[in-house]
CSV table of C-alpha atoms in Angstrom, one decimal:
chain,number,residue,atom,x,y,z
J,1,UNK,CA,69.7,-19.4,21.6
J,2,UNK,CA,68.0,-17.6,24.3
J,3,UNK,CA,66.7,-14.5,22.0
J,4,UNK,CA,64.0,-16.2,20.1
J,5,UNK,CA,62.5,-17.2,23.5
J,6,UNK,CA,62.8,-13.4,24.2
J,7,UNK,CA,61.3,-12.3,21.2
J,8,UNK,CA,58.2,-14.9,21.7
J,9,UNK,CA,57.4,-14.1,25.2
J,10,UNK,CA,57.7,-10.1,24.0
J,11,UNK,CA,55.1,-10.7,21.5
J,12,UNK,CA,53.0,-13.0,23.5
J,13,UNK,CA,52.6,-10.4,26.1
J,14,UNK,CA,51.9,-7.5,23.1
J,15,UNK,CA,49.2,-9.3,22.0
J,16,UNK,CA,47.6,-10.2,25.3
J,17,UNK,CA,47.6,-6.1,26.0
J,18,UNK,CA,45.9,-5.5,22.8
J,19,UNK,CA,43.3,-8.2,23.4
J,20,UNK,CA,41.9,-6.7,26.6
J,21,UNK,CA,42.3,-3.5,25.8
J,22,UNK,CA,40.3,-4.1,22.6
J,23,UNK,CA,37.4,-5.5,24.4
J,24,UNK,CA,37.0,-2.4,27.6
J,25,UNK,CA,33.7,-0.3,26.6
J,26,UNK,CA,34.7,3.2,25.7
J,27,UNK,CA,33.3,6.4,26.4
J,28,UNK,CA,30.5,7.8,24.0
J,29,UNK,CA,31.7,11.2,22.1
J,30,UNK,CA,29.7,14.2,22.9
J,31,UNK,CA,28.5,16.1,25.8
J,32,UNK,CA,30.3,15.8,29.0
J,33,UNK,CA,26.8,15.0,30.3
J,34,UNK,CA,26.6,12.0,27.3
J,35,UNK,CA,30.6,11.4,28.1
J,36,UNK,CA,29.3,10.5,31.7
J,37,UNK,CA,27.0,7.6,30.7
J,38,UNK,CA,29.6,5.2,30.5
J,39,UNK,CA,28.8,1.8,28.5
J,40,UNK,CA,26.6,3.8,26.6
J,41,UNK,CA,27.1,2.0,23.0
J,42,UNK,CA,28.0,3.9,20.1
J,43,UNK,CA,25.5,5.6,17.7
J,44,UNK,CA,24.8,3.6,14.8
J,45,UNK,CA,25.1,5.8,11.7
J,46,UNK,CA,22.2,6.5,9.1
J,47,UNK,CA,22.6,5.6,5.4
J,48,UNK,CA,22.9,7.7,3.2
J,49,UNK,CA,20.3,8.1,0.7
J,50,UNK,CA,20.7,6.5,-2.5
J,51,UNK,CA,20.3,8.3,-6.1
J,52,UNK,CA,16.6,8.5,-7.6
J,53,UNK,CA,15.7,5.9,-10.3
J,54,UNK,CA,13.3,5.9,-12.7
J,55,UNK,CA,10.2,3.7,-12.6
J,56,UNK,CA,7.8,2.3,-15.7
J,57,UNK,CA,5.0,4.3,-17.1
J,58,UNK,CA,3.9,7.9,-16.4
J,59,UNK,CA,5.6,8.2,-12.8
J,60,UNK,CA,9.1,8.6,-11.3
J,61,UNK,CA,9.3,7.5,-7.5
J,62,UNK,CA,12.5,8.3,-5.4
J,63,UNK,CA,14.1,5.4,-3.4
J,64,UNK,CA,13.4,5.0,0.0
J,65,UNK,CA,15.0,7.5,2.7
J,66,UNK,CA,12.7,6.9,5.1
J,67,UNK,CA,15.7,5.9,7.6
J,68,UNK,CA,17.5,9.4,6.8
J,69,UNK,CA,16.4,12.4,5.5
J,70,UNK,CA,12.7,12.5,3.7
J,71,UNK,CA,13.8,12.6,-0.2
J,72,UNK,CA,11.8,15.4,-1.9
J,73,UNK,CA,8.9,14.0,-3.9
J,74,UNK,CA,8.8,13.2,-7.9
J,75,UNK,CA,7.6,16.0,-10.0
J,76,UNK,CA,3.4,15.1,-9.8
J,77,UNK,CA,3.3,13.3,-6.7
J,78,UNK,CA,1.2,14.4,-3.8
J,79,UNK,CA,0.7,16.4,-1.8
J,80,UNK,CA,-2.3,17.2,-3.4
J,81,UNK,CA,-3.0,20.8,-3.3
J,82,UNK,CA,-6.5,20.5,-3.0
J,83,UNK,CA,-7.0,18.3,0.4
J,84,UNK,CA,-10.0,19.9,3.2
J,85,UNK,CA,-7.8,21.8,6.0
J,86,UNK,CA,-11.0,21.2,8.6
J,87,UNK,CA,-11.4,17.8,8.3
J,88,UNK,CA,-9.8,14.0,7.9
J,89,UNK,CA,-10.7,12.6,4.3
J,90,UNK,CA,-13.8,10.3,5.0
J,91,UNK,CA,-12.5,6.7,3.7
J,92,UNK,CA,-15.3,3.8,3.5
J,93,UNK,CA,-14.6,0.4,3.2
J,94,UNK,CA,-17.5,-1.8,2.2
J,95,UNK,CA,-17.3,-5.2,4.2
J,96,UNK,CA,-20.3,-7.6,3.3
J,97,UNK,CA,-20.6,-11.5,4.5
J,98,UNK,CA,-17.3,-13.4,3.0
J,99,UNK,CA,-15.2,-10.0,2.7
J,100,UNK,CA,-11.6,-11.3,2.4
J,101,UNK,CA,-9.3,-10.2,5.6
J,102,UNK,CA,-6.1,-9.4,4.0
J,103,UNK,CA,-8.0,-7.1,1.1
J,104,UNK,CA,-10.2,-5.4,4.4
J,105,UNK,CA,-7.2,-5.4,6.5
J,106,UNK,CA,-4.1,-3.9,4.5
J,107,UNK,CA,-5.4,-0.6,3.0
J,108,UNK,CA,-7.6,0.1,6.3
J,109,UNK,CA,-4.0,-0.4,8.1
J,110,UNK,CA,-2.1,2.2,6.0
J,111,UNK,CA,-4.9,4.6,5.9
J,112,UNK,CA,-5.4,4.5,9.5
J,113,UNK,CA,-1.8,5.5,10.0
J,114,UNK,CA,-1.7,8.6,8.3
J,115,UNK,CA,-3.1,10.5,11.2
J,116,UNK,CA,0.0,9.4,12.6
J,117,UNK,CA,1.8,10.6,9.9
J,118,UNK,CA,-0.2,14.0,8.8
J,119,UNK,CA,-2.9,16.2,9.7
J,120,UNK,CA,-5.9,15.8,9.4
J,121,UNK,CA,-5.3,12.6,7.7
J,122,UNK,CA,-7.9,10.3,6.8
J,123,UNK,CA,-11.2,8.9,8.8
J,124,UNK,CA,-11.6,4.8,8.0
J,125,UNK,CA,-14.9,3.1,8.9
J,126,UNK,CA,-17.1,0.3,7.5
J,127,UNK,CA,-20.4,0.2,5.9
J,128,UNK,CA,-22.2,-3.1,5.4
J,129,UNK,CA,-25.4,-3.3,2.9
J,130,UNK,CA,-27.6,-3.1,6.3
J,131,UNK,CA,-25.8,-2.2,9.2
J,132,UNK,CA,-25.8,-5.5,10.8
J,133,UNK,CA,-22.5,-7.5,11.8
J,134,UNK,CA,-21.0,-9.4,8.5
J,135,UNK,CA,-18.6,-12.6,8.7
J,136,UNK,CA,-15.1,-12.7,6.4
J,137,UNK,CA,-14.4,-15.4,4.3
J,138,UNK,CA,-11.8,-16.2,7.6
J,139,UNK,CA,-14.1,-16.3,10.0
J,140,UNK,CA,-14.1,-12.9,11.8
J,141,UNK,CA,-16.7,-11.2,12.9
J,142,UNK,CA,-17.4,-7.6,12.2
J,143,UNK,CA,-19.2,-4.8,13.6
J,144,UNK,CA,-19.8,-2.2,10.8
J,145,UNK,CA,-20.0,1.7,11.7
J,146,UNK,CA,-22.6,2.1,9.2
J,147,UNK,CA,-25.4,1.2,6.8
J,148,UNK,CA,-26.1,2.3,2.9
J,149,UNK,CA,-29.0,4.5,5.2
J,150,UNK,CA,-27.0,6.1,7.3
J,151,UNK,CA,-23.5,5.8,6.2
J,152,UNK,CA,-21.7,10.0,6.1
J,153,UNK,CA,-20.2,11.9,3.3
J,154,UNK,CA,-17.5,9.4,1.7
J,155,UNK,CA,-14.6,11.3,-0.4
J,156,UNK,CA,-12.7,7.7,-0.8
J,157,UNK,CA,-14.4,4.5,-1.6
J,158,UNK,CA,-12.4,1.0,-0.6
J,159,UNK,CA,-13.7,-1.9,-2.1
J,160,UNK,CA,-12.1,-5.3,-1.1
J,161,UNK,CA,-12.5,-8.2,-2.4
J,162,UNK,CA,-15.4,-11.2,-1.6
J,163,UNK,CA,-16.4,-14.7,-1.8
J,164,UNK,CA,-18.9,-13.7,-3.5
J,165,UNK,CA,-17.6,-10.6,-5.5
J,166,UNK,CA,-17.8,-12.8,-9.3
J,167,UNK,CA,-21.3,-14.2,-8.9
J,168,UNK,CA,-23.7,-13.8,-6.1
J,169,UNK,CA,-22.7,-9.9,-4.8
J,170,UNK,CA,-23.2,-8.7,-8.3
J,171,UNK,CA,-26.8,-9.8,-8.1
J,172,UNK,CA,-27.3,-7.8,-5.1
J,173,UNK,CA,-28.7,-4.8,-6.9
J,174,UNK,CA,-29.0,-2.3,-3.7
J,175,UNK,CA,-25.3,-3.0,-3.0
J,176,UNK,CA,-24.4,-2.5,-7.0
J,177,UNK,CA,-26.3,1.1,-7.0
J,178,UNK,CA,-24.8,2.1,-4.0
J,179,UNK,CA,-21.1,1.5,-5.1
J,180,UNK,CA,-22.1,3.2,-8.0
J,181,UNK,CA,-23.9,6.4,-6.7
J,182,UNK,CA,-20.8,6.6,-3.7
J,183,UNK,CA,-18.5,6.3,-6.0
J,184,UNK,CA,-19.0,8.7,-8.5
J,185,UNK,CA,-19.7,11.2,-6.2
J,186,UNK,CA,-15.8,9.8,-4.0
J,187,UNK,CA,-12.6,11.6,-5.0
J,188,UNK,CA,-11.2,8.0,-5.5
J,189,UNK,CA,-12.1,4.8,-5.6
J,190,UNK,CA,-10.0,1.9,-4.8
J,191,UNK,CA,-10.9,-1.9,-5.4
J,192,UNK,CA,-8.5,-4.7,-4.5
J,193,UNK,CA,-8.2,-8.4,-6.1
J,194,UNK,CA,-12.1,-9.5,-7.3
J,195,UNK,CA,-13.4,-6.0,-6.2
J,196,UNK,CA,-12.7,-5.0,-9.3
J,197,UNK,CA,-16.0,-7.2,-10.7
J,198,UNK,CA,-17.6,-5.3,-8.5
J,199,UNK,CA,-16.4,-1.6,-9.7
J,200,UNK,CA,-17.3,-2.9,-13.5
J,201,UNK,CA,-21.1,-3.9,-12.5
J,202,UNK,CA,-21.3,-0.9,-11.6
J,203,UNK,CA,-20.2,0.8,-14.5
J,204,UNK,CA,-17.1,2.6,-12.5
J,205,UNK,CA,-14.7,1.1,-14.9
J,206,UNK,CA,-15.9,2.5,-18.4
J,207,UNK,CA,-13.2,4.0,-20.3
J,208,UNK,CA,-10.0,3.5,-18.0
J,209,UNK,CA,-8.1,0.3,-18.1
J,210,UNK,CA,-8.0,-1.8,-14.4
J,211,UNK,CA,-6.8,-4.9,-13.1
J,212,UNK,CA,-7.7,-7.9,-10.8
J,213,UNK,CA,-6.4,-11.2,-9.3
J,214,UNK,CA,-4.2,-12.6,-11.8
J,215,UNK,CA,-6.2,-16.1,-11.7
J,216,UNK,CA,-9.2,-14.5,-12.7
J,217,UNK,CA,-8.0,-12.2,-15.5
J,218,UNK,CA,-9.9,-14.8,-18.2
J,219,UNK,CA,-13.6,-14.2,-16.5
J,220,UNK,CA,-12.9,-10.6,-16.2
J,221,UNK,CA,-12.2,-10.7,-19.8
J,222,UNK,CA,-15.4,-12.9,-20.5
J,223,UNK,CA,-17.8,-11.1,-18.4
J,224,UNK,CA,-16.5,-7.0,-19.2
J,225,UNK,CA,-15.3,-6.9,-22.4
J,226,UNK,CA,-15.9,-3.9,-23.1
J,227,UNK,CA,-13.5,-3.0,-20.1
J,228,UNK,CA,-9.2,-2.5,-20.9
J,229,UNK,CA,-7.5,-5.2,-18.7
J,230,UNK,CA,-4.0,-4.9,-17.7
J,231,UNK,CA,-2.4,-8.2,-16.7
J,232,UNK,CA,0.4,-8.7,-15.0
J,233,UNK,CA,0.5,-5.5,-13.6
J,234,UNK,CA,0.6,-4.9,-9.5
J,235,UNK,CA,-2.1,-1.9,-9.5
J,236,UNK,CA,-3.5,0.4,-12.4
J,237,UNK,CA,-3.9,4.2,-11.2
J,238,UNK,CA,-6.7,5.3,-13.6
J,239,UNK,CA,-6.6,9.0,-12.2
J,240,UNK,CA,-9.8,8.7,-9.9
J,241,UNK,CA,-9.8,4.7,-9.6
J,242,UNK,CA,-7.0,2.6,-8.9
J,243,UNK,CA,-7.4,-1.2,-9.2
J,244,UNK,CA,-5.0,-3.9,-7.8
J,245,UNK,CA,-4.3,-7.6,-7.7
J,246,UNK,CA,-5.2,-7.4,-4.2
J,247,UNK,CA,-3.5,-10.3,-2.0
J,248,UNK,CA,-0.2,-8.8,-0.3
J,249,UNK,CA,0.2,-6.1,-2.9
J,250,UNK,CA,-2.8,-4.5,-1.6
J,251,UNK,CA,-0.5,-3.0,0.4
J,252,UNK,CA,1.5,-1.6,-2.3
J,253,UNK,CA,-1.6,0.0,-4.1
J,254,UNK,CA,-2.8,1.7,-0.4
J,255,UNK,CA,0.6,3.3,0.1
J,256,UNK,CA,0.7,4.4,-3.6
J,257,UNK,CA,-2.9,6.5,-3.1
J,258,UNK,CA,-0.9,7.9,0.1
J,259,UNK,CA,1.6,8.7,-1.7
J,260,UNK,CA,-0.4,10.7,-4.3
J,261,UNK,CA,-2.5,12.1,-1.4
J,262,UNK,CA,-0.2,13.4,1.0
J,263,UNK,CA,3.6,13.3,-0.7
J,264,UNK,CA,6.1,11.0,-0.5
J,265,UNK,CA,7.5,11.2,3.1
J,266,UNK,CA,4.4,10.6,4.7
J,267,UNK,CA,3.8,7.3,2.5
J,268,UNK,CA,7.6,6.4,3.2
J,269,UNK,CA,6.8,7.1,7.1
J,270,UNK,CA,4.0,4.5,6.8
J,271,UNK,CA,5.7,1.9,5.4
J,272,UNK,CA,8.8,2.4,7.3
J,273,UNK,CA,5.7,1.4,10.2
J,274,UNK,CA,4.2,-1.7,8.5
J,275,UNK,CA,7.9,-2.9,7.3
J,276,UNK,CA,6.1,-2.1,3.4
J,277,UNK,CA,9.7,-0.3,1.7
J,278,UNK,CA,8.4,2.5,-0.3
J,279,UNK,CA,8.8,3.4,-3.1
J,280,UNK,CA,9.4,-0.4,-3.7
J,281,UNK,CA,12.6,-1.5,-5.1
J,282,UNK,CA,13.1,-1.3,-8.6
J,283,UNK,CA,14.8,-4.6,-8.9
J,284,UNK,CA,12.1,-6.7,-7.6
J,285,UNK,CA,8.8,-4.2,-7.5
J,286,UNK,CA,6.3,-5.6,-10.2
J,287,UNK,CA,5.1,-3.5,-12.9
J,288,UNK,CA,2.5,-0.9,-12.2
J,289,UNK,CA,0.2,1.8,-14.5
J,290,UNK,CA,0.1,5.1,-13.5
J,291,UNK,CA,-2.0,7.0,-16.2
J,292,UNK,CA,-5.5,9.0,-16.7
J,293,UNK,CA,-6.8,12.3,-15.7
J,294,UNK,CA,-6.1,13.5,-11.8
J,295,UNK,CA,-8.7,12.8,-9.0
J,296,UNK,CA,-12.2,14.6,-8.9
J,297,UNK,CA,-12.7,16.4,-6.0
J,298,UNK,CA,-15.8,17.7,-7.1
J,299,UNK,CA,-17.8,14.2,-7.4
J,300,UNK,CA,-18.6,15.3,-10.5
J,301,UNK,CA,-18.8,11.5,-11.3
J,302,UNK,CA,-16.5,11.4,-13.8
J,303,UNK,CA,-14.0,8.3,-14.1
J,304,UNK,CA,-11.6,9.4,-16.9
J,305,UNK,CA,-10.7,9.4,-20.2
J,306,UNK,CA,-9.6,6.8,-22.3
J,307,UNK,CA,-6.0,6.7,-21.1
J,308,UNK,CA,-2.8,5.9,-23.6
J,309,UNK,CA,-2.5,2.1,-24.0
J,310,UNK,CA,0.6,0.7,-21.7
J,311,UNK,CA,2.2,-2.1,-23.1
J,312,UNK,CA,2.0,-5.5,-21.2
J,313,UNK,CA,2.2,-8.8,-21.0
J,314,UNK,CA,-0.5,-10.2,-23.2
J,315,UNK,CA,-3.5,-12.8,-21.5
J,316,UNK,CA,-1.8,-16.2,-21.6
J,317,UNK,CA,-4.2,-19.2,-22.3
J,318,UNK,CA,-6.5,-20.2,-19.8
J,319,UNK,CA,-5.2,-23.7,-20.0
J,320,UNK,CA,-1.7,-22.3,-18.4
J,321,UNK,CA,-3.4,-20.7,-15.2
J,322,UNK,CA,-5.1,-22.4,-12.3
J,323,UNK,CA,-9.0,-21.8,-12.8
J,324,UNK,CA,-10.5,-19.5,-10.0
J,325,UNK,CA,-12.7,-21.4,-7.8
């Protein structure tokens, strides 16, 4: 009767041996100089890469590695070949009175980093029509670098998104020639959300298709006709021009020009930064068009051929969509 009892207390004591023991820190493998840092907690291992996918329309991204090993990038991806060696790329963004901060604010954040990222990188500054400090739609207020006077050599033109960027801007005839003499001469040209309206005024959109804010697809359609909308789409890469919804996927359609600018790892690097995965995943990402001629970094003021029709989602009724205010 007494050998149960035995066995118990035998077991009791077993597993009271194994609990402390299981909880005392142990020594870090390695050096006997790493050995010697005791408590030091154990390194946390890196994931391993996963397998490429392929992605909709003319390009083929690899997944994220930016936590391990840099992936090689997809067969006509950047690095371009044809980037200055003496100097950062010279990236304006046009900010004028009720400039939208999250349009202003995303792609100058990802360009800004790729000095951090790659040399030379890219030079950001702002140009306002005059030179003179401009309020966002938000309320901050901004010093510009430059004026249309005085503003330098500009190889990629950013323009974000306004109050007035359906209406009033386009009337502002100095600001309309400007965008168009800058960018034809820029090796790209970049609009998010409603800077698109301001890319067709100027005639920067002819013969490539584009893309805006989703609620204001209809008055696109109703004011540039003549212009190849893609709806439903997060950015359209035209070659030279690349057009997005704007909003938070401005973000996505920044990293993407990196990506064609400077390779893969560096656009990985900066989104690892910004907490943007890149490339995005292919289970959620939103479809995108990549299509058109390459960049022209002559500024021979070309924007591209007509490129091969993509198929998407046709224009629902405007009766189904929220009007744009």
């Amino acid at each position: 009767m007494r050998r149960p009892h035995s066995l118990f207390l035998i077991s009791l004591i077993l597993l009271t041996f194994a609990l402390f023991t299981g909880c005392q820190a142990r020594e870090p493998e390695g050096t006997p100089e790493q050995s010697a840092q005791a408590g030091a907690p154990p390194p946390i291992a890196t994931p391993a890469p996963q397998t490429p996918f392929p992605q909709s329309g003319a390009e083929a991204t690899p997944p994220d590695a930016s936590a391990g090993t840099p992936l090689p990038p997809a067969p006509g991806a950047g690095p371009a070949q044809d980037l200055p060696k003496d100097r950062p790329l010279q990236v304006a963004f046009l900010v004028i009175d009720g400039v939208y901060n999250t349009e202003l604010a995303a792609p100058y954040d990802v360009f800004h980093h790729t000095t951090f990222h790659t040399q030379p990188g890219m030079r950001v500054f702002t140009v306002s029509p005059n030179g003179q400090p401009v309020t966002t739609f938000e309320g901050l207020k901004l010093i510009p670098d430059y004026g249309f006077a005085n503003a330098p050599q500009i190889d990629v033109l950013v323009v974000p998104s306004a109050r007035g960027s359906m209406d009033k801007d386009l009337q502002n005839q100095a600001m309309i020639d400007w965008v168009r003499t800058v960018g034809s001469r820029a090796r790209h040209v970049l609009s998010l959300c409603d800077g698109a309206f301001v890319l067709a005024k100027a005639g920067l959109l002819q013969g490539i298709p584009a893309t805006t804010f989703p609620e204001d697809y209809e008055r696109f359609s109703q004011m540039f006709p003549g212009i190849d909308l893609k709806v439903n789409v997060t950015f359209v890469d035209a070659g030279k021009v690349i057009t997005s919804q704007g909003g938070a996927r401005s973000y996505e359609a920044a990293i993407h020009l990196t990506d064609k600018l400077y390779g893969t790892p560096v656009a990985q690097g900066i989104g690892k930064g910004l907490l943007v995965p890149w490339p995005p995943d292919p289970d959620t990402m939103m479809p995108r068009i990549v299509t058109g001629p390459p960049a022209d970094p002559q500024g021979t003021g070309g924007t591209g051929a007509p490129a091969t029709p993509t198929p998407t989602t046709p224009l629902e009724p405007a009766a189904n969509r929220t009007p744009s205010p």
